[in-house]
Coordinates of C-alpha atoms and ligand atoms in Angstrom, one line a residue:
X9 CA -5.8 29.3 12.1
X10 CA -6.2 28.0 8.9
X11 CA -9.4 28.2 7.1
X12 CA -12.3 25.5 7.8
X13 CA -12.6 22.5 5.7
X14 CA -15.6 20.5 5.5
X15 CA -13.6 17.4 6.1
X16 CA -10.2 17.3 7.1
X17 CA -8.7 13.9 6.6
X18 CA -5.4 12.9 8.8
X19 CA -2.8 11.1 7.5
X20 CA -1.2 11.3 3.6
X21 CA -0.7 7.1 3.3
X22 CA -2.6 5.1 0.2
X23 CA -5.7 4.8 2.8
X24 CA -6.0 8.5 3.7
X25 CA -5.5 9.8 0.1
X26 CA -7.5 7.6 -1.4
X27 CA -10.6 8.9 1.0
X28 CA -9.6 12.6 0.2
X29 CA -10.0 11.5 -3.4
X30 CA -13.7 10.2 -3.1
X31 CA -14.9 12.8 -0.5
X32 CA -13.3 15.5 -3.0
X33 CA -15.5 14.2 -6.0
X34 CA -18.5 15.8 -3.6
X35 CA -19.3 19.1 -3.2
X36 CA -17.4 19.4 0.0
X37 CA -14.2 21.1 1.0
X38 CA -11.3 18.7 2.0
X39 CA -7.8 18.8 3.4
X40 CA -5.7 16.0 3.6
X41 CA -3.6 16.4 6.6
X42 CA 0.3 15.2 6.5
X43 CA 2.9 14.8 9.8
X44 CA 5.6 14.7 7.1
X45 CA 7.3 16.0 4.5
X46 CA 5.9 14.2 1.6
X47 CA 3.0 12.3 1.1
X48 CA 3.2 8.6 0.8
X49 CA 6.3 8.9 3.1
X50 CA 4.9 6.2 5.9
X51 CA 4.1 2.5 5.8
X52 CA 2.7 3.1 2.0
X53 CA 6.4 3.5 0.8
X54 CA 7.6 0.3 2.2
X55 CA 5.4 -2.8 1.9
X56 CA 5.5 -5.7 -0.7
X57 CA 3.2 -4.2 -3.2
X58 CA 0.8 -7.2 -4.4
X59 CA -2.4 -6.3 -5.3
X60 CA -3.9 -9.4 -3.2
X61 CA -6.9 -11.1 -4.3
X62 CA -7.9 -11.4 -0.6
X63 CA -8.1 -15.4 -1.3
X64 CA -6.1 -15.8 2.4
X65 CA -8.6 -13.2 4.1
X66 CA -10.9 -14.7 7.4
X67 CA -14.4 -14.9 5.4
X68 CA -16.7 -12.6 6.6
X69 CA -14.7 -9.7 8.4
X70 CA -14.6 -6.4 6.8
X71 CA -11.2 -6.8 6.1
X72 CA -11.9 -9.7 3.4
X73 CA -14.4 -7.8 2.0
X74 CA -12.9 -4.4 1.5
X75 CA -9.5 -6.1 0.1
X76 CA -11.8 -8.4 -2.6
X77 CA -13.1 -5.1 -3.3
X78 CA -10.1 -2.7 -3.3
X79 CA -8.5 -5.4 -5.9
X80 CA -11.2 -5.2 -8.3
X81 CA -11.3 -0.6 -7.4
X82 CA -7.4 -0.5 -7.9
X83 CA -7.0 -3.0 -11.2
X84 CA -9.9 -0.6 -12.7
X85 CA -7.9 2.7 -11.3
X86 CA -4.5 1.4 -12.2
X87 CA -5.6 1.4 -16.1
X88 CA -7.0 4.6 -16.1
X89 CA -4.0 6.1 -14.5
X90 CA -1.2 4.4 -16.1
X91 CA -0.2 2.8 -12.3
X92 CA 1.9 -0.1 -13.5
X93 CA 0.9 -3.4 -12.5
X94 CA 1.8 -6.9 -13.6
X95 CA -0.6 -10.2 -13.4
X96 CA 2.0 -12.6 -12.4
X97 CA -0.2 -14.9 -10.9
X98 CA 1.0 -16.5 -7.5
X99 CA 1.7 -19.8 -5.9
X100 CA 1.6 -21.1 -2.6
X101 CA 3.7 -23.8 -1.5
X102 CA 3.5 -26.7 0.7
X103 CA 6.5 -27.6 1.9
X104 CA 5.8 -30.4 4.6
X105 CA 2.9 -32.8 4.9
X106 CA 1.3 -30.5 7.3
X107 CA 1.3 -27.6 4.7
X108 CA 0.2 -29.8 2.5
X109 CA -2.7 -31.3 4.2
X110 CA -3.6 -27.4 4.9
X111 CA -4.5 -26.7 1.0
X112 CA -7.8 -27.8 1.0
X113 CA -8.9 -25.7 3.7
X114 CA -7.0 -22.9 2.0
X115 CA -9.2 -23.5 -1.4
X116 CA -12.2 -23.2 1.1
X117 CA -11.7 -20.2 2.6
X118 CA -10.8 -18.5 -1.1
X119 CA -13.9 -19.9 -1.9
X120 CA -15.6 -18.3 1.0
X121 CA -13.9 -15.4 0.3
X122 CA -15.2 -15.4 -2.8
X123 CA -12.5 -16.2 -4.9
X124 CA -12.7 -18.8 -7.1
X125 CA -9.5 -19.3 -9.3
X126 CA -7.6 -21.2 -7.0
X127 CA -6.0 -25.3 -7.8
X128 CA -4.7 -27.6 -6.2
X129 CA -1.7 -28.8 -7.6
X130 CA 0.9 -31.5 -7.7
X131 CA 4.7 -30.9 -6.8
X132 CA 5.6 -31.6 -10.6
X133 CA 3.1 -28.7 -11.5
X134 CA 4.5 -26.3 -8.6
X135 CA 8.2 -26.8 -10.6
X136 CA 6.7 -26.6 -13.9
X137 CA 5.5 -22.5 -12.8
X138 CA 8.8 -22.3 -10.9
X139 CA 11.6 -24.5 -12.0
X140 CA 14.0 -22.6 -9.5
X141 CA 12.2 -23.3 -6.6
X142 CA 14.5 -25.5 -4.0
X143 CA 14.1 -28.5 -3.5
X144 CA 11.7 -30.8 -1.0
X145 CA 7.9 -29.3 -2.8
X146 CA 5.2 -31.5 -2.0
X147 CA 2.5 -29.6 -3.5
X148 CA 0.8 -26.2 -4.3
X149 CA -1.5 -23.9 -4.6
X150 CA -2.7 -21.6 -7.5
X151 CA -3.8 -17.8 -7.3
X152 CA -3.9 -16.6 -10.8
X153 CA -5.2 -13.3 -9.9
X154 CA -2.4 -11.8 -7.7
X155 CA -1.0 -9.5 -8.9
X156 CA 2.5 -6.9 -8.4
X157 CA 2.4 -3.0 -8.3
X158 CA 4.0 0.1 -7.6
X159 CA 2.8 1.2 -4.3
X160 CA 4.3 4.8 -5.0
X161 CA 2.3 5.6 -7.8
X162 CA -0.8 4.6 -5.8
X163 CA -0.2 6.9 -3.3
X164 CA 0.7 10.0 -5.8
X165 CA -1.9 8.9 -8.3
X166 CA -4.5 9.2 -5.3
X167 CA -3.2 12.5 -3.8
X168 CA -2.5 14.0 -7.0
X169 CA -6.4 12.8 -8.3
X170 CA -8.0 14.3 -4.8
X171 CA -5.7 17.6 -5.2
X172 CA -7.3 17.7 -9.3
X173 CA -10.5 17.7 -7.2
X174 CA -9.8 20.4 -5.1
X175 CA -8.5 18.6 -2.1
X176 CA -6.2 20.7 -0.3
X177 CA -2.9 19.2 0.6
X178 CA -1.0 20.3 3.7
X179 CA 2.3 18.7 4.8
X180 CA 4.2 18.9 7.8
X181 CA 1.8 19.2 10.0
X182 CA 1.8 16.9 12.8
X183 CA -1.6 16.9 14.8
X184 CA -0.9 16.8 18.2
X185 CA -3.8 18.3 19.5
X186 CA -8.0 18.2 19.7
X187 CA -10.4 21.2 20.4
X188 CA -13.9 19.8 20.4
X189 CA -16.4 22.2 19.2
X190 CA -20.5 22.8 18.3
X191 CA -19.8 23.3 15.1
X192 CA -16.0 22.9 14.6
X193 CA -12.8 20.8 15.9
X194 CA -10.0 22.4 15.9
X195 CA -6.5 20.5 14.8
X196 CA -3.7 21.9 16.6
X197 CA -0.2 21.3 14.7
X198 CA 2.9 20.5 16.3
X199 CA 4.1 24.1 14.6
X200 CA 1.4 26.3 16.4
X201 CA -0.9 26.6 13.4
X202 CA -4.1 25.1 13.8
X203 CA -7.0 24.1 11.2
X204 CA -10.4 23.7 11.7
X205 CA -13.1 20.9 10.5
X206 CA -16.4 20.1 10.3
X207 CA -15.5 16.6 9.9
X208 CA -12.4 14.9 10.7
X209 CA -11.2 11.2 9.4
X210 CA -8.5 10.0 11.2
X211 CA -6.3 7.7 8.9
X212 CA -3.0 8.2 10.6
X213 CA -2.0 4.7 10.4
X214 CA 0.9 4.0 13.1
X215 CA -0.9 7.1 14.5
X216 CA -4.0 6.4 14.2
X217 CA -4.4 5.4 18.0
X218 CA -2.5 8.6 19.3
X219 CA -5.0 10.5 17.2
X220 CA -7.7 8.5 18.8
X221 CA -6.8 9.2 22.0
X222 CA -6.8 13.3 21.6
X223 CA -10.9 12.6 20.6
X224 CA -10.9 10.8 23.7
X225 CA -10.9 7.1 23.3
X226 CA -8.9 4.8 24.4
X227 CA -10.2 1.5 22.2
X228 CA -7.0 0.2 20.5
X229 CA -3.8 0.3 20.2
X230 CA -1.1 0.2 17.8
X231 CA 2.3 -2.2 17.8
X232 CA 4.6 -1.5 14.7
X233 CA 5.2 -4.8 13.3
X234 CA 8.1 -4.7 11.1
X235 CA 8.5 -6.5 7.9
X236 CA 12.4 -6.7 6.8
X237 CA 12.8 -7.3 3.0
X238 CA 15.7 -8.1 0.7
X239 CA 15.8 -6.9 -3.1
X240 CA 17.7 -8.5 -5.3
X241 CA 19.5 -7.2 -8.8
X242 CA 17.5 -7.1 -11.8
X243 CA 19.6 -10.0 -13.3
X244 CA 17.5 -12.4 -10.6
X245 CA 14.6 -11.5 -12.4
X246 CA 14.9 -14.3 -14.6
X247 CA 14.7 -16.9 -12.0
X248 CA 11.4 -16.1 -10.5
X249 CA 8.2 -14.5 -12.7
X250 CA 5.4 -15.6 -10.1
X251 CA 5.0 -14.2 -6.2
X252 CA 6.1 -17.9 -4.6
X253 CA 4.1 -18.0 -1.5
X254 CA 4.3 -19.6 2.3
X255 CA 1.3 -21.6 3.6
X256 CA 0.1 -18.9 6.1
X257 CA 0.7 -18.9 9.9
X258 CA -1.4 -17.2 12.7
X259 CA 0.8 -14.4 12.7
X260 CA 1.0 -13.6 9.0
X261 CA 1.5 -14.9 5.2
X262 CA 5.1 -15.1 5.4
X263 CA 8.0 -15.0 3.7
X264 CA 7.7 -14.8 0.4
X265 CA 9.8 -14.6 -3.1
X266 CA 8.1 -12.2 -5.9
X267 CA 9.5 -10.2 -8.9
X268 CA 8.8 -6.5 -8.6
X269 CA 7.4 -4.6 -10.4
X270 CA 10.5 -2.7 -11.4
X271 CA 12.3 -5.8 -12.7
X272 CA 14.1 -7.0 -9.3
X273 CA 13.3 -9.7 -7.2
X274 CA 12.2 -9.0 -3.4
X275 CA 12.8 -11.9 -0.6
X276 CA 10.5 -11.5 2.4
X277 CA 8.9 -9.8 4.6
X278 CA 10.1 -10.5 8.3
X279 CA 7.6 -10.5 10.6
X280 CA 8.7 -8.4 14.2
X281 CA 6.2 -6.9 16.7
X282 CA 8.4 -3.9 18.1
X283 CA 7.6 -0.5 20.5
X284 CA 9.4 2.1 18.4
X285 CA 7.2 3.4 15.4
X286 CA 10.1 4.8 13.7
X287 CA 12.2 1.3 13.6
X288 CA 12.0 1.3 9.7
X289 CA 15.9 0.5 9.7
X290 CA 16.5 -3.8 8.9
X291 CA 18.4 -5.7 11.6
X292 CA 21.3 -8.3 11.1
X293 CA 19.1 -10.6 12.7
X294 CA 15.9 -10.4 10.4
X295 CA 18.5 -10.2 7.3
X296 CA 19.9 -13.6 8.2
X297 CA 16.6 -15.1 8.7
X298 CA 15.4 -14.3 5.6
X299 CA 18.6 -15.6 4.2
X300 CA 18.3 -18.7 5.9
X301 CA 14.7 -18.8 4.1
X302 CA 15.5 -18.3 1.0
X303 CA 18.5 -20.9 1.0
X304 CA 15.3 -22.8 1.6
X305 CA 12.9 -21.9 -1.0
X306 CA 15.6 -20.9 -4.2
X307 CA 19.0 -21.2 -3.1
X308 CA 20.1 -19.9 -6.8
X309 CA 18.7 -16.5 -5.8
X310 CA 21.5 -16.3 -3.1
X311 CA 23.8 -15.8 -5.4
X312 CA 22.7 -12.9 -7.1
X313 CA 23.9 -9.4 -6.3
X314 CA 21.7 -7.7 -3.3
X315 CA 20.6 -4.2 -4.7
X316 CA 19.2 -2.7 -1.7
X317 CA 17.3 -3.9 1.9
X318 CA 14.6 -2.0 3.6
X319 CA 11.6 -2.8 6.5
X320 CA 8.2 -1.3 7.0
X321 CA 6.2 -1.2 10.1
X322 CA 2.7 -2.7 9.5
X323 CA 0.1 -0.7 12.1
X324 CA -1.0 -4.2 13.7
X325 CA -3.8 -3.5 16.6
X326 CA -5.3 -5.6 19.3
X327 CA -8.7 -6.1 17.0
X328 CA -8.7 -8.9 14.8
X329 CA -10.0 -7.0 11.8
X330 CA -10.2 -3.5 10.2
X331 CA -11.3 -0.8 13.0
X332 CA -13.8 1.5 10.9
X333 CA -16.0 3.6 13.3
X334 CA -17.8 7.0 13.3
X335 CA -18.3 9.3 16.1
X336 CA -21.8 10.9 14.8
X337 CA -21.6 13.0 17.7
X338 CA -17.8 14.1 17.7
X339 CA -18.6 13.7 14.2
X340 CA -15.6 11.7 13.5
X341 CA -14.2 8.9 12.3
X342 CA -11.7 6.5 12.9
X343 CA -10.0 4.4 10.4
X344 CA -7.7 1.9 12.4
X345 CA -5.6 -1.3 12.3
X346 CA -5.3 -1.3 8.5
X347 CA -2.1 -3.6 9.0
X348 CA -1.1 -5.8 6.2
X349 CA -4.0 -5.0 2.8
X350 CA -4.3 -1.1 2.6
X351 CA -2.8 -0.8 -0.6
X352 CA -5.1 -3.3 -1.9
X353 CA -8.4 -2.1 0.1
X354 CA -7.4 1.6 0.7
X355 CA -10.1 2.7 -1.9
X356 CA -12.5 0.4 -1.2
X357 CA -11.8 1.5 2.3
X358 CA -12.6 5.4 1.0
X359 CA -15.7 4.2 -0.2
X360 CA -16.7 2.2 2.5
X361 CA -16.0 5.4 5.0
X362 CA -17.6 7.6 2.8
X363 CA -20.8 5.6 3.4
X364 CA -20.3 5.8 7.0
X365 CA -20.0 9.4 6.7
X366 CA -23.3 10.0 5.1
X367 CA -24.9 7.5 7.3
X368 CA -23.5 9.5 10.7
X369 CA -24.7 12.5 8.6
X370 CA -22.4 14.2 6.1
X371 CA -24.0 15.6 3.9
X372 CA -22.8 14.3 0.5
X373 CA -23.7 15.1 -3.3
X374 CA -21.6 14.1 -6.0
X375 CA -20.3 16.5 -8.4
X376 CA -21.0 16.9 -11.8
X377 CA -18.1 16.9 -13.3
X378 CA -15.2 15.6 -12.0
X379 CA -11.7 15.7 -13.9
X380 CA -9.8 13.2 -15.2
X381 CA -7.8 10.4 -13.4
X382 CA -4.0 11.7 -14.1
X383 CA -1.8 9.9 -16.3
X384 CA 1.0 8.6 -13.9
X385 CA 4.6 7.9 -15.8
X386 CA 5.5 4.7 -16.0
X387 CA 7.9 3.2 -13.3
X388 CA 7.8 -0.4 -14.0
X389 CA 10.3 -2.6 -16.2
X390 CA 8.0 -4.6 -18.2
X391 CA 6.8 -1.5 -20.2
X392 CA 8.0 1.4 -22.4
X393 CA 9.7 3.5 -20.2
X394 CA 10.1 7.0 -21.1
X395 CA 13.7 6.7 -22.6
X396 CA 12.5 3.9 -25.2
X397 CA 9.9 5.7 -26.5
X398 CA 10.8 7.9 -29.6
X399 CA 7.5 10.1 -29.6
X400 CA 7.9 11.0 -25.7
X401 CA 11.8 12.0 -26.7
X402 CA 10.8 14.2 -30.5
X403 CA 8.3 16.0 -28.1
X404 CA 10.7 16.3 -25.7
X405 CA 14.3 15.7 -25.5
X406 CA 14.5 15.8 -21.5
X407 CA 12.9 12.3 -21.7
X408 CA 16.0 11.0 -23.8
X409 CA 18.4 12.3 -21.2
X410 CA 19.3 9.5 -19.4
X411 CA 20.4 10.8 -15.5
X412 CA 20.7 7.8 -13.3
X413 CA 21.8 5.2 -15.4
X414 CA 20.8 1.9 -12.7
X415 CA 17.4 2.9 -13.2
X416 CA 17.2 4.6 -16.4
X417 CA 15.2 7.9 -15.2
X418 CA 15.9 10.6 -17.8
X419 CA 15.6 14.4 -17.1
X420 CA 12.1 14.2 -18.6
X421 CA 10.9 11.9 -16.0
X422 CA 12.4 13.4 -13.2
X423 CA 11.6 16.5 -13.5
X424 CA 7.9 15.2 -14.1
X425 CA 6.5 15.8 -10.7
X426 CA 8.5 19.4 -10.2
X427 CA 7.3 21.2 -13.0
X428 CA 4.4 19.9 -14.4
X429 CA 2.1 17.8 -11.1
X430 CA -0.7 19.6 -9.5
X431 CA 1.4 17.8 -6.0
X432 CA 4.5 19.0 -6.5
X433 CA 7.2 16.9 -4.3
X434 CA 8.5 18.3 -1.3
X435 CA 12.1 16.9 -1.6
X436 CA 14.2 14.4 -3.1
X437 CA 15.2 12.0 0.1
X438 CA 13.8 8.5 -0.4
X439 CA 13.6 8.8 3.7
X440 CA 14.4 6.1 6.1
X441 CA 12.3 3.6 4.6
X442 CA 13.2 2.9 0.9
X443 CA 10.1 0.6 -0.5
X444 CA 10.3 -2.3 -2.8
Ligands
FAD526 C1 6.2 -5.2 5.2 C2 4.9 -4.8 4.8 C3 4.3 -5.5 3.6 C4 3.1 -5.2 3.2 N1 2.7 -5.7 2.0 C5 1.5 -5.3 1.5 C6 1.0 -5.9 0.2 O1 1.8 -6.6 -0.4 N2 -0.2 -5.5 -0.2 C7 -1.0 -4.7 0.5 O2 -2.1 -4.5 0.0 N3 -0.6 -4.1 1.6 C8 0.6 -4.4 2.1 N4 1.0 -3.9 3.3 C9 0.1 -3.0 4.1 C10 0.1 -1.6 3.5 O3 1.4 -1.1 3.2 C11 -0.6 -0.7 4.5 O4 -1.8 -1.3 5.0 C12 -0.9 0.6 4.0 O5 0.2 1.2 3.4 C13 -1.5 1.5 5.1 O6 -1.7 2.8 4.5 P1 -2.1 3.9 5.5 O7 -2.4 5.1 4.7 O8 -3.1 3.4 6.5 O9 -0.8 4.2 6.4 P2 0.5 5.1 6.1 O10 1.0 4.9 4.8 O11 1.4 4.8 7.3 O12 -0.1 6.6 6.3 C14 -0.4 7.1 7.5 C15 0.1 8.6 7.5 O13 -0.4 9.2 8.6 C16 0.6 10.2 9.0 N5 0.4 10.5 10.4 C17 0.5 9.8 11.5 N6 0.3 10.5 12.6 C18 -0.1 11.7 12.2 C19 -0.5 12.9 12.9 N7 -0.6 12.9 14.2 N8 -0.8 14.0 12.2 C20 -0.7 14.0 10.8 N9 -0.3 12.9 10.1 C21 0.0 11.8 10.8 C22 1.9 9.4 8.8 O14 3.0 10.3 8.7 C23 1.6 8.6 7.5 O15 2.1 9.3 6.4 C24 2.3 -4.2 3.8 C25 2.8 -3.6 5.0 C26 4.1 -3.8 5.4 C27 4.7 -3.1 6.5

């Protein structure tokens, strides 16, 4: 046994970090609990990484709420941490009259949700922001405030800010066992080592309803459903500088086109309700469908160079919004079905459970002084990277050293997080499940 934490929290991912980070600004002691070897090695790696407004939300779940306010949490965080993000603005396209006769409603519910930015506007104005688009438009709609970012740095930025806290990281261990106590709960790890809490928060994502059931319960379960995506060289970049948004369906928002944030251009996701929670590999079939789309949509994309293809497995549960519930009793809580917004909402998620922690009766007082945000290197195409910037490279020459020359990282950069980040990482695999 490990020693006891005040709060342990399972699950390393954007939602799980970012509530270490804001329980670890109180006096408390908190370990943030990891199956893998990394952190930010699950569904947080490989999504589409747009910072959504929450415009498309259903008005009045807690889902439309916490994603309205994780946008406004994350744009604030991003410039404090150096997270690169780009306001590209999207724009939804109507591609049939059906589509088209569903904008109004779609202003509504932005409306409802309170967002306000959105236009209608006419098919000239939809090829005007997108001149590449294919052809047969009718009509669109505007979002001005959504936005692309680099879901990796949100997920270090947030561990490494909870660990400057005090937060205690442990990795590789798998909980695959409960000991209800009195005073304590005892994790059991698939190793043999256990750790003990006072508090647990169970963010495990695709997990999340295993870990459920060792409390207990049986109210939910998880179906992986896999989004397949297609990148595309940097040389597409130039065809597309807005996300180009579906009208949404029932079972999703669709396939999309959007630049990235490291200056490719990403075509999809896929939409695929699976059994296996590790099927993070793409499928001929999904590829070809989101071909066929994109013939569609921007046939002039098609013919630039693929640079890589990848799928992540959204933790989609039989509950039509964001499962949030504490155990006062158990005293634990469960943080479930965050399926297609946690990097947008994760923090506003952290603060939202850190409410329902004190209200289930965790003690919580704030420290006085907290440390500074970290400074997170720059990843993202459309600003100084380290190898253009003369200052970085007279302090230190690493930093003009180029060593992989597709993406420009120089010795500087990459040895940034092994010798100088209070979370070191724990190996140099980008996994199974490459992200955008
Ligand atoms: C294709 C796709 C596109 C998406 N696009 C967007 C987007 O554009 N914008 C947006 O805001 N969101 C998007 N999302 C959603 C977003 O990626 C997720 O909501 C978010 O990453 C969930 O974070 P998480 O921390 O809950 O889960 P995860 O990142 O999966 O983290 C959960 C962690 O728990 C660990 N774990 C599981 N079981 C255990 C256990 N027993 N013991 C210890 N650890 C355990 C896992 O290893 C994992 O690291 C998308 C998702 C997908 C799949």
């Amino acid at each position: 046994m490990t020693s006891a934490y005040d709060v342990v929290v399972i699950g390393a991912g954007i939602v799980g970090s970012a509530i270490a980070r804001e329980l670890a600004g109180h006096d408390l002691s908190v370990a943030l609990v990891e199956a893998r070897r990394d952190v930010g090695d699950g569904t947080s790696k490989a999504n589409t990484a747009i910072l959504h407004t929450g415009f498309d939300a259903k008005p009045g779940t807690l889902e439309s709420r916490l994603v309205s306010r994780g946008y406004h949490l994350l744009s604030d965080y991003a410039e404090h941490t150096g997270i690169p993000i780009e306001r590209t603005e999207a724009i939804l396209v109507a591609w049939d009259r059906e589509q088209l006769d569903a904008l109004p409603g779609l202003q509504e519910k932005a409306e409802a949700n309170g967002y306000h930015q959105c236009e209608i506007v006419d098919a000239a104005s939809v090829y005007a922001a997108v001149p590449n688009l294919g052809p047969g438009a009718l009509g669109g709609l505007t979002v001005p405030g959504e936005s692309i970012i680099c879901t990796w740095t949100v997920n270090l930025a947030l561990a490494t800010d909870a660990v400057n806290r005090g937060a205690t990281v442990l990795t590789d261990h798998r909980i695959v066992g409960v000991g209800l106590d009195r005073e304590l709960t005892t994790l059991h790890t698939g190793t043999g080592e256990s750790v003990a809490a006072r508090w647990v928060v169970n963010a495990a994502g695709l997990g999340a309803d295993h870990v459920d059931g060792l409390f207990g319960h049986h109210r939910f379960t998880v179906t992986p459903r896999r989004g397949e995506l297609i990148v595309y060289d940097k040389l597409a970049r130039a065809l597309v500088d807005k996300i180009v948004l579906p009208v949404p369906t029932a079972r999703g928002k669709g396939v999309l086109i959007s630049p990235t944030i490291y200056g490719n251009v990403m075509l999809g996701p896929t939409s695929e309700d699976l059994q296996d929670r590790t099927a993070t590999g793409t499928s001929q079939a999904g590829l070809e469908f989101l071909l066929a789309k994109g013939r569609a949509l921007m046939p002039r994309l098609l013919e630039e160079e693929v640079t890589a293809t990848y799928a992540g497995l959204r933790a989609a549960i039989d509950h039509g919004d964001y499962l949030i519930e504490a155990d006062p009793a158990q005293r634990y809580l469960l943080v479930g079905g965050i399926r297609s917004t946690g990097l947008t909402a994760g923090m506003a998620v952290a603060e939202y459970v850190r409410d329902q922690l004190a209200a289930a009766g965790l003690a919580l007082r704030p420290r006085t002084a907290l440390p500074d945000p970290p400074r997170m290197p720059n990843l993202g195409e459309a600003f100084p990277r380290p190898f253009q910037q003369a200052e970085l490279i007279a302090a230190d020459p690493a930093y003009g050293r180029v060593v992989c020359f597709c993406e420009r990282v120089t010795e500087g950069r990459s040895a940034t997080r092994a010798d100088r980040s209070s979370h070191p990482p724990r190996s140099t695999d980008s996994g199974d499940a490459p992200g955008p």
